[in-house]
Every structure is written in structure tokens, then in C-alpha cells.
């Protein structure tokens, strides 16, 4: 785990502080950036998102999907949690807290945007950071790759319909055109670019070592893209956050509860169906963590740079890393619960 991943929460915090400082001292800069839009997609943010996502997609090797039949239970568990439980539980928690428990603390419009941001996080299963979490728990690397590859294929077809369904259920206007464009722009096209990159390197007579070397070189740019996006988002919302810092805490509470709750459910099932520890660990972690890069991008496209939805997805970034590290520690300390 490199210094960027190990201290990601610190870098995110620094980016937040820098963005807010610039947003307060020189707001015209962000006003100029906000105007650089094409079809409701901010060009600058889109570039940063692509810088984030492309290295992740190069890691996806669809040739590993043929290995699914060797141990299907772990994959079935991941898919069940990711697509049948997690999105709906996240929407339910959003509704419970922001339509119920926290209703007196935020306006109805803001509550709806926070719920939307939570839904986007819940419908986007982890793609990249799960490789880090899997490595820290000594998970089966090839099986982790299988899980990510299958999830990415499903995401292309399921992300937009499930997101639209949950936004509609929560009485949030669904701009379907923008939603489908976001899936194409931030999932399908980067995935195709990653596949073509792997194919080019393989067909040019090179091997996986060359692909690994490429990933090592471009990986820092992924984190830089993430931090730049975070800085922009908090710069756009600097004045709002200064006026209402308590809202960050309000958003973090249900996100943390969701993460631990999903983990407990998945880990319990993994033990009951007698998965091996090195299969159960990545299965639980990929079902628990989020593809927050995609969630951030879609929130911006759907609701705008200044929206509460975008803020909620960025809070998800801030919360996820320390929480996931605590889950890694739990998994490592409970290896004896599994019969190897």
C-alpha cells in the first residue's frame, strides 16, 4: 500500500482545506471553471474523473471471468450484496435520516440532494480500492479481479436503471438522458479504453509485467485526479460549508452506519456458507466499499458542482478510507473464524 493510499484521508483533508481556502479568498476562479460545461458535464471535472478512472479500468482483465465456475459462492455473495441489498439499504438510510431523524436540521431540498448523493454511492460498487483492501487481507488476487470484472460488466447495464428507480422512489427528478450519458462517459468509455490498452500491450508482444509497470507509473495520477476533484468540489461549496459545517457530520453518520452494517451482513453470510478466508475477505470488502469516483462524477453531472448530492459523495470519500482500514483490521483478526 503506497503512501497515497495509506494516507488518503489526510490528502483528502488537505485538498478540502485548500479548496475551501481558495473558494473563500478567490471565488471568481471557481465561477470561471463552473461555466466550462458541455451537455451539463463540466469539462475540467470530467478530465480529472477520467484521470482517476482510467488506471482502474486498465487493471480489469476480462479473461479472468472464465475462472468464475471454480468458486461461484464468493461471486454470488458479492453480486447479491452489491445489486440486491446495498443500493436499497443506502436509500432507506438516506430516507430515515434526512426525511426523518435529521429533518429539522436541513431544508427539504437539501435533504433530497443528500439522499441522492447517498444513493449514487450505494449503487456504485468498488472497482479500484478493493485491490488495496484485498491485498491487505491477503485475499485471492485473481478472484478479486474476477469479482471486479463481473461487477463492471453489470454496472454498465444496471447502474442507470437502479439509480433512476431509487431516485424516483424518493421523489427526486430523474434526468434520464444525463444519467445514461454519465454511465457511457464514466463507465463504458473508460472501460473500453482500459480493455484496448491491455489488448494493445498484449498484441504488441508484451506481457503482464509491462501492464503492471504501466499501472505503477499512472497510478499516482489517479489519486491526483481524485484530490483535484475534491478540491474543486469543496471550493465550489466553500461558503455553504462554512455556514453549515454540521451538515458534513450529518452526512457522515448514515454513511458510516451503512458501511459497517453491510459488512456485518456480508461477513456473517460468508462464514455461514463456509467461504475460504482469502475469498471471503475481498467478497465482503467489494460489497462494503464504493466506487466513489463514479458517484462523484454522476452527482456533478446530474445535480451540479454546487449541489448537496456532490457534497454527499465527497464526504463518502472522506469517510471510506479510515472505515475500510478498520474493517481490514477486523478481517485479519478473525481469520480463525473460517475453516481453511
Short mmCIF file of C-alpha atoms in Angstrom, two decimals:
data_model
loop_
_atom_site.label_atom_id
_atom_site.label_comp_id
_atom_site.label_asym_id
_atom_site.label_seq_id
_atom_site.Cartn_x
_atom_site.Cartn_y
_atom_site.Cartn_z
CA UNK A 1 0.00 0.00 0.00
CA UNK A 2 1.67 3.22 -1.17
CA UNK A 3 1.90 6.48 0.67
CA UNK A 4 -1.01 7.89 -1.35
CA UNK A 5 -3.39 5.08 -0.37
CA UNK A 6 -2.14 4.77 3.21
CA UNK A 7 -2.74 8.44 3.98
CA UNK A 8 -5.61 9.06 1.58
CA UNK A 9 -7.80 10.56 4.31
CA UNK A 10 -5.03 13.06 5.11
CA UNK A 11 -4.61 14.05 1.44
CA UNK A 12 -8.38 14.41 1.08
CA UNK A 13 -8.49 16.59 4.19
CA UNK A 14 -5.67 18.78 2.81
CA UNK A 15 -7.49 19.06 -0.53
CA UNK A 16 -10.69 20.03 1.26
CA UNK A 17 -8.88 22.74 3.23
CA UNK A 18 -7.11 24.05 0.11
CA UNK A 19 -10.31 24.09 -1.93
CA UNK A 20 -12.24 25.92 0.76
CA UNK A 21 -9.43 28.44 1.30
CA UNK A 22 -9.28 29.27 -2.42
CA UNK A 23 -13.07 29.30 -2.64
CA UNK A 24 -13.29 31.90 0.12
CA UNK A 25 -10.29 34.03 -0.93
CA UNK A 26 -10.78 33.94 -4.70
CA UNK A 27 -14.27 32.70 -5.69
CA UNK A 28 -14.09 34.07 -9.28
CA UNK A 29 -11.71 31.19 -10.16
CA UNK A 30 -14.37 28.61 -9.42
CA UNK A 31 -17.01 30.69 -11.16
CA UNK A 32 -14.93 30.51 -14.35
CA UNK A 33 -14.42 26.74 -14.01
CA UNK A 34 -18.14 26.19 -13.36
CA UNK A 35 -19.01 27.76 -16.72
CA UNK A 36 -16.88 25.28 -18.69
CA UNK A 37 -19.71 22.83 -19.39
CA UNK A 38 -20.79 20.71 -22.36
CA UNK A 39 -24.18 18.93 -22.14
CA UNK A 40 -24.32 19.55 -18.37
CA UNK A 41 -20.89 17.95 -17.94
CA UNK A 42 -18.14 20.16 -16.52
CA UNK A 43 -15.12 19.70 -18.78
CA UNK A 44 -12.46 20.28 -16.10
CA UNK A 45 -14.04 17.87 -13.65
CA UNK A 46 -14.60 15.31 -16.42
CA UNK A 47 -10.88 15.36 -17.22
CA UNK A 48 -9.98 14.79 -13.57
CA UNK A 49 -12.53 11.97 -13.30
CA UNK A 50 -11.06 10.27 -16.36
CA UNK A 51 -7.56 10.62 -14.89
CA UNK A 52 -8.95 8.85 -11.81
CA UNK A 53 -10.84 6.06 -13.51
CA UNK A 54 -8.62 5.07 -16.45
CA UNK A 55 -5.84 3.40 -14.35
CA UNK A 56 -8.54 1.39 -12.54
CA UNK A 57 -10.03 0.13 -15.79
CA UNK A 58 -6.64 -0.94 -17.14
CA UNK A 59 -6.49 -3.35 -14.18
CA UNK A 60 -9.65 -5.15 -15.32
CA UNK A 61 -8.83 -8.36 -17.19
CA UNK A 62 -11.96 -9.93 -18.65
CA UNK A 63 -10.07 -13.12 -19.48
CA UNK A 64 -10.31 -13.97 -15.77
CA UNK A 65 -14.10 -14.32 -16.00
CA UNK A 66 -13.69 -17.92 -17.18
CA UNK A 67 -12.46 -18.68 -13.65
CA UNK A 68 -15.89 -17.89 -12.14
CA UNK A 69 -17.05 -21.50 -12.15
CA UNK A 70 -14.21 -22.64 -9.89
CA UNK A 71 -15.67 -20.95 -6.79
CA UNK A 72 -19.03 -19.34 -7.56
CA UNK A 73 -20.25 -18.81 -3.97
CA UNK A 74 -18.00 -15.82 -3.28
CA UNK A 75 -19.02 -14.12 -6.51
CA UNK A 76 -22.72 -14.80 -5.91
CA UNK A 77 -22.38 -13.27 -2.42
CA UNK A 78 -20.74 -10.14 -3.81
CA UNK A 79 -23.33 -9.69 -6.55
CA UNK A 80 -26.23 -10.23 -4.15
CA UNK A 81 -24.92 -7.61 -1.73
CA UNK A 82 -23.92 -5.11 -4.44
CA UNK A 83 -27.07 -5.20 -6.52
CA UNK A 84 -29.91 -6.55 -4.36
CA UNK A 85 -29.18 -5.20 -0.87
CA UNK A 86 -26.70 -2.32 -0.74
CA UNK A 87 -28.40 0.22 -3.07
CA UNK A 88 -31.77 -0.21 -1.37
CA UNK A 89 -30.40 -0.15 2.18
CA UNK A 90 -28.48 3.07 1.36
CA UNK A 91 -31.65 4.68 0.00
CA UNK A 92 -33.58 3.53 3.09
CA UNK A 93 -30.95 5.01 5.43
CA UNK A 94 -30.96 8.27 3.47
CA UNK A 95 -34.71 8.49 3.80
CA UNK A 96 -34.63 7.52 7.51
CA UNK A 97 -32.08 10.16 8.46
CA UNK A 98 -32.81 13.07 6.15
CA UNK A 99 -36.57 12.67 5.85
CA UNK A 100 -36.88 11.63 9.49
CA UNK A 101 -34.21 11.96 12.16
CA UNK A 102 -32.36 14.94 10.63
CA UNK A 103 -35.38 16.60 9.02
CA UNK A 104 -35.22 19.56 11.41
CA UNK A 105 -31.57 20.29 10.59
CA UNK A 106 -31.70 20.67 6.79
CA UNK A 107 -34.16 22.06 4.28
CA UNK A 108 -36.33 19.59 2.33
CA UNK A 109 -34.49 20.46 -0.90
CA UNK A 110 -31.08 19.90 0.69
CA UNK A 111 -32.28 16.64 2.27
CA UNK A 112 -33.32 15.35 -1.16
CA UNK A 113 -29.91 16.16 -2.61
CA UNK A 114 -28.09 14.43 0.26
CA UNK A 115 -30.27 11.35 -0.25
CA UNK A 116 -29.47 11.41 -3.96
CA UNK A 117 -25.73 11.52 -3.22
CA UNK A 118 -26.06 8.58 -0.85
CA UNK A 119 -27.99 6.60 -3.47
CA UNK A 120 -25.25 7.23 -6.04
CA UNK A 121 -22.67 5.88 -3.58
CA UNK A 122 -24.82 2.86 -2.82
CA UNK A 123 -25.32 1.91 -6.48
CA UNK A 124 -21.60 2.16 -7.33
CA UNK A 125 -19.70 -0.92 -6.04
CA UNK A 126 -15.96 -0.55 -5.54
CA UNK A 127 -13.70 -1.05 -8.56
CA UNK A 128 -10.21 0.16 -7.69
CA UNK A 129 -9.54 0.48 -3.97
CA UNK A 130 -10.79 -3.07 -3.41
CA UNK A 131 -7.47 -4.29 -4.85
CA UNK A 132 -5.74 -2.46 -1.99
CA UNK A 133 -8.13 -3.82 0.64
CA UNK A 134 -7.82 -7.35 -0.76
CA UNK A 135 -4.03 -7.17 -0.67
CA UNK A 136 -4.07 -6.01 2.96
CA UNK A 137 -6.16 -9.03 3.95
CA UNK A 138 -4.13 -11.47 1.81
CA UNK A 139 -7.17 -12.09 -0.35
CA UNK A 140 -7.02 -14.14 -3.53
CA UNK A 141 -5.82 -11.59 -6.11
CA UNK A 142 -7.15 -13.48 -9.15
CA UNK A 143 -10.56 -13.95 -7.57
CA UNK A 144 -10.69 -10.26 -6.66
CA UNK A 145 -10.03 -9.47 -10.30
CA UNK A 146 -12.88 -11.78 -11.34
CA UNK A 147 -15.25 -10.01 -8.95
CA UNK A 148 -14.26 -6.57 -10.22
CA UNK A 149 -14.55 -7.62 -13.87
CA UNK A 150 -18.03 -9.10 -13.46
CA UNK A 151 -19.20 -6.11 -11.41
CA UNK A 152 -18.01 -3.69 -14.09
CA UNK A 153 -19.98 -5.54 -16.76
CA UNK A 154 -23.13 -5.47 -14.62
CA UNK A 155 -22.55 -1.81 -13.77
CA UNK A 156 -22.77 -0.82 -17.44
CA UNK A 157 -26.33 -2.15 -17.63
CA UNK A 158 -27.62 -1.87 -14.03
CA UNK A 159 -26.27 1.42 -12.69
CA UNK A 160 -28.61 3.75 -14.56
CA UNK A 161 -31.87 1.75 -14.07
CA UNK A 162 -31.32 1.16 -10.35
CA UNK A 163 -30.25 4.75 -9.77
CA UNK A 164 -33.27 6.04 -11.67
CA UNK A 165 -35.59 3.72 -9.75
CA UNK A 166 -34.30 4.78 -6.33
CA UNK A 167 -34.22 8.47 -7.18
CA UNK A 168 -37.79 8.20 -8.42
CA UNK A 169 -38.95 6.33 -5.32
CA UNK A 170 -37.53 9.18 -3.22
CA UNK A 171 -39.42 11.73 -5.36
CA UNK A 172 -36.24 13.12 -6.90
CA UNK A 173 -36.48 14.24 -10.52
CA UNK A 174 -34.62 11.79 -12.77
CA UNK A 175 -32.88 13.33 -15.81
CA UNK A 176 -32.56 10.03 -17.66
CA UNK A 177 -30.60 11.45 -20.58
CA UNK A 178 -27.89 12.86 -18.34
CA UNK A 179 -27.83 9.66 -16.30
CA UNK A 180 -27.22 7.45 -19.35
CA UNK A 181 -24.63 9.87 -20.72
CA UNK A 182 -22.82 9.69 -17.37
CA UNK A 183 -22.72 5.89 -17.48
CA UNK A 184 -21.32 5.98 -21.01
CA UNK A 185 -18.82 8.73 -20.20
CA UNK A 186 -17.59 7.48 -16.83
CA UNK A 187 -18.03 3.68 -17.03
CA UNK A 188 -18.33 2.39 -20.58
CA UNK A 189 -15.74 4.58 -22.34
CA UNK A 190 -13.02 4.28 -19.65
CA UNK A 191 -13.64 0.53 -19.56
CA UNK A 192 -13.23 0.29 -23.34
CA UNK A 193 -10.07 2.41 -23.11
CA UNK A 194 -8.68 0.08 -20.46
CA UNK A 195 -9.51 -3.03 -22.49
CA UNK A 196 -7.92 -1.56 -25.63
CA UNK A 197 -4.80 -0.62 -23.67
CA UNK A 198 -4.39 -4.18 -22.38
CA UNK A 199 -5.05 -5.61 -25.83
CA UNK A 200 -2.51 -3.31 -27.47
CA UNK A 201 0.18 -4.21 -24.96
CA UNK A 202 -0.56 -7.92 -25.26
CA UNK A 203 -0.74 -7.93 -29.07
CA UNK A 204 2.49 -5.98 -29.31
CA UNK A 205 4.26 -8.99 -27.84
CA UNK A 206 4.49 -7.63 -24.33
CA UNK A 207 3.36 -9.40 -21.18
CA UNK A 208 1.54 -8.69 -17.91
CA UNK A 209 4.75 -7.33 -16.41
CA UNK A 210 4.59 -4.43 -18.87
CA UNK A 211 0.95 -3.77 -17.96
CA UNK A 212 1.90 -3.82 -14.28
CA UNK A 213 4.72 -1.40 -14.95
CA UNK A 214 2.29 0.93 -16.75
CA UNK A 215 -0.12 0.78 -13.82
CA UNK A 216 2.64 1.67 -11.38
CA UNK A 217 3.51 4.72 -13.47
CA UNK A 218 -0.04 6.03 -13.94
CA UNK A 219 -1.46 5.09 -10.53
CA UNK A 220 -0.36 8.35 -8.81
CA UNK A 221 -2.29 10.31 -11.43
CA UNK A 222 -5.46 8.53 -10.32
CA UNK A 223 -5.06 9.85 -6.77
CA UNK A 224 -4.09 13.30 -8.08
CA UNK A 225 -7.28 13.37 -10.16
CA UNK A 226 -9.32 12.43 -7.11
CA UNK A 227 -7.71 15.09 -4.92
CA UNK A 228 -8.10 17.75 -7.61
CA UNK A 229 -11.80 16.89 -7.93
CA UNK A 230 -12.25 17.06 -4.16
CA UNK A 231 -10.52 20.43 -4.04
CA UNK A 232 -12.79 21.77 -6.77
CA UNK A 233 -15.95 20.46 -5.13
CA UNK A 234 -15.16 21.97 -1.76
CA UNK A 235 -14.05 25.19 -3.43
CA UNK A 236 -17.45 25.46 -5.10
CA UNK A 237 -19.20 24.81 -1.79
CA UNK A 238 -16.81 26.72 0.49
CA UNK A 239 -19.28 29.35 1.66
CA UNK A 240 -22.06 26.80 2.20
CA UNK A 241 -19.80 24.58 4.30
CA UNK A 242 -18.52 27.49 6.39
CA UNK A 243 -22.09 28.49 7.10
CA UNK A 244 -23.24 24.90 7.80
CA UNK A 245 -20.27 22.70 8.88
CA UNK A 246 -22.60 20.50 10.90
CA UNK A 247 -24.03 19.14 7.64
CA UNK A 248 -20.80 17.24 6.97
CA UNK A 249 -21.33 15.34 10.23
CA UNK A 250 -24.96 14.69 9.37
CA UNK A 251 -23.97 13.13 6.04
CA UNK A 252 -21.16 11.05 7.57
CA UNK A 253 -23.35 9.34 10.19
CA UNK A 254 -25.60 7.29 7.86
CA UNK A 255 -22.68 6.58 5.52
CA UNK A 256 -20.67 5.06 8.37
CA UNK A 257 -23.66 3.07 9.61
CA UNK A 258 -24.25 1.75 6.08
CA UNK A 259 -20.65 0.63 5.68
CA UNK A 260 -20.47 -1.27 8.97
CA UNK A 261 -23.98 -2.67 8.53
CA UNK A 262 -23.32 -4.07 5.06
CA UNK A 263 -20.02 -5.54 6.24
CA UNK A 264 -21.67 -7.34 9.17
CA UNK A 265 -24.32 -8.85 6.90
CA UNK A 266 -21.80 -9.95 4.26
CA UNK A 267 -19.26 -11.32 6.74
CA UNK A 268 -21.96 -13.31 8.56
CA UNK A 269 -23.16 -14.87 5.30
CA UNK A 270 -19.57 -15.62 4.22
CA UNK A 271 -18.99 -17.57 7.44
CA UNK A 272 -22.28 -19.42 7.15
CA UNK A 273 -21.67 -20.56 3.57
CA UNK A 274 -18.13 -21.60 4.57
CA UNK A 275 -16.08 -19.49 2.19
CA UNK A 276 -12.33 -19.61 2.49
CA UNK A 277 -10.88 -16.58 4.23
CA UNK A 278 -8.96 -15.40 1.15
CA UNK A 279 -12.23 -15.48 -0.85
CA UNK A 280 -14.49 -14.10 1.88
CA UNK A 281 -12.26 -11.07 2.54
CA UNK A 282 -12.45 -9.50 -0.94
CA UNK A 283 -16.08 -10.61 -1.31
CA UNK A 284 -17.01 -8.64 1.81
CA UNK A 285 -14.82 -5.64 1.05
CA UNK A 286 -16.02 -5.14 -2.52
CA UNK A 287 -19.59 -5.28 -1.26
CA UNK A 288 -18.87 -2.80 1.52
CA UNK A 289 -16.82 -0.10 -0.24
CA UNK A 290 -17.94 2.24 -3.01
CA UNK A 291 -16.82 3.33 -6.47
CA UNK A 292 -16.85 6.87 -5.13
CA UNK A 293 -15.12 8.25 -8.23
CA UNK A 294 -18.13 7.29 -10.33
CA UNK A 295 -20.57 8.55 -7.69
CA UNK A 296 -18.85 11.94 -7.58
CA UNK A 297 -18.85 12.24 -11.38
CA UNK A 298 -22.51 11.33 -11.80
CA UNK A 299 -23.58 13.58 -8.90
CA UNK A 300 -21.89 16.51 -10.63
CA UNK A 301 -23.47 15.67 -13.98
CA UNK A 302 -26.96 15.17 -12.56
CA UNK A 303 -27.18 17.83 -9.88
CA UNK A 304 -24.30 20.24 -10.46
CA UNK A 305 -20.99 21.15 -8.89
CA UNK A 306 -22.61 23.15 -6.10
CA UNK A 307 -25.19 20.52 -5.16
CA UNK A 308 -25.71 18.70 -1.91
CA UNK A 309 -25.54 15.43 -3.87
CA UNK A 310 -21.98 16.21 -4.96
CA UNK A 311 -21.08 17.16 -1.39
CA UNK A 312 -22.51 13.88 -0.05
CA UNK A 313 -20.41 11.79 -2.46
CA UNK A 314 -17.25 13.66 -1.47
CA UNK A 315 -18.00 13.09 2.21
CA UNK A 316 -18.17 9.43 1.21
CA UNK A 317 -14.54 9.68 0.08
CA UNK A 318 -13.51 11.24 3.39
CA UNK A 319 -15.31 8.60 5.44
CA UNK A 320 -14.50 5.48 3.43
CA UNK A 321 -10.73 5.13 3.86
CA UNK A 322 -10.50 5.11 7.69
CA UNK A 323 -13.63 2.96 7.97
CA UNK A 324 -12.35 0.43 5.43
CA UNK A 325 -8.98 0.22 7.20
CA UNK A 326 -10.83 -0.66 10.41
CA UNK A 327 -12.68 -3.43 8.55
CA UNK A 328 -9.40 -4.75 7.16
CA UNK A 329 -8.15 -4.99 10.75
CA UNK A 330 -11.29 -6.90 11.79
CA UNK A 331 -10.94 -9.35 8.90
CA UNK A 332 -7.28 -10.03 9.70
CA UNK A 333 -8.01 -10.61 13.38
CA UNK A 334 -10.87 -13.02 12.73
CA UNK A 335 -9.22 -15.36 10.25
CA UNK A 336 -9.67 -18.17 12.76
CA UNK A 337 -13.44 -17.94 12.28
CA UNK A 338 -13.01 -19.59 8.89
CA UNK A 339 -12.30 -23.26 8.30
CA UNK A 340 -9.46 -23.32 5.80
#
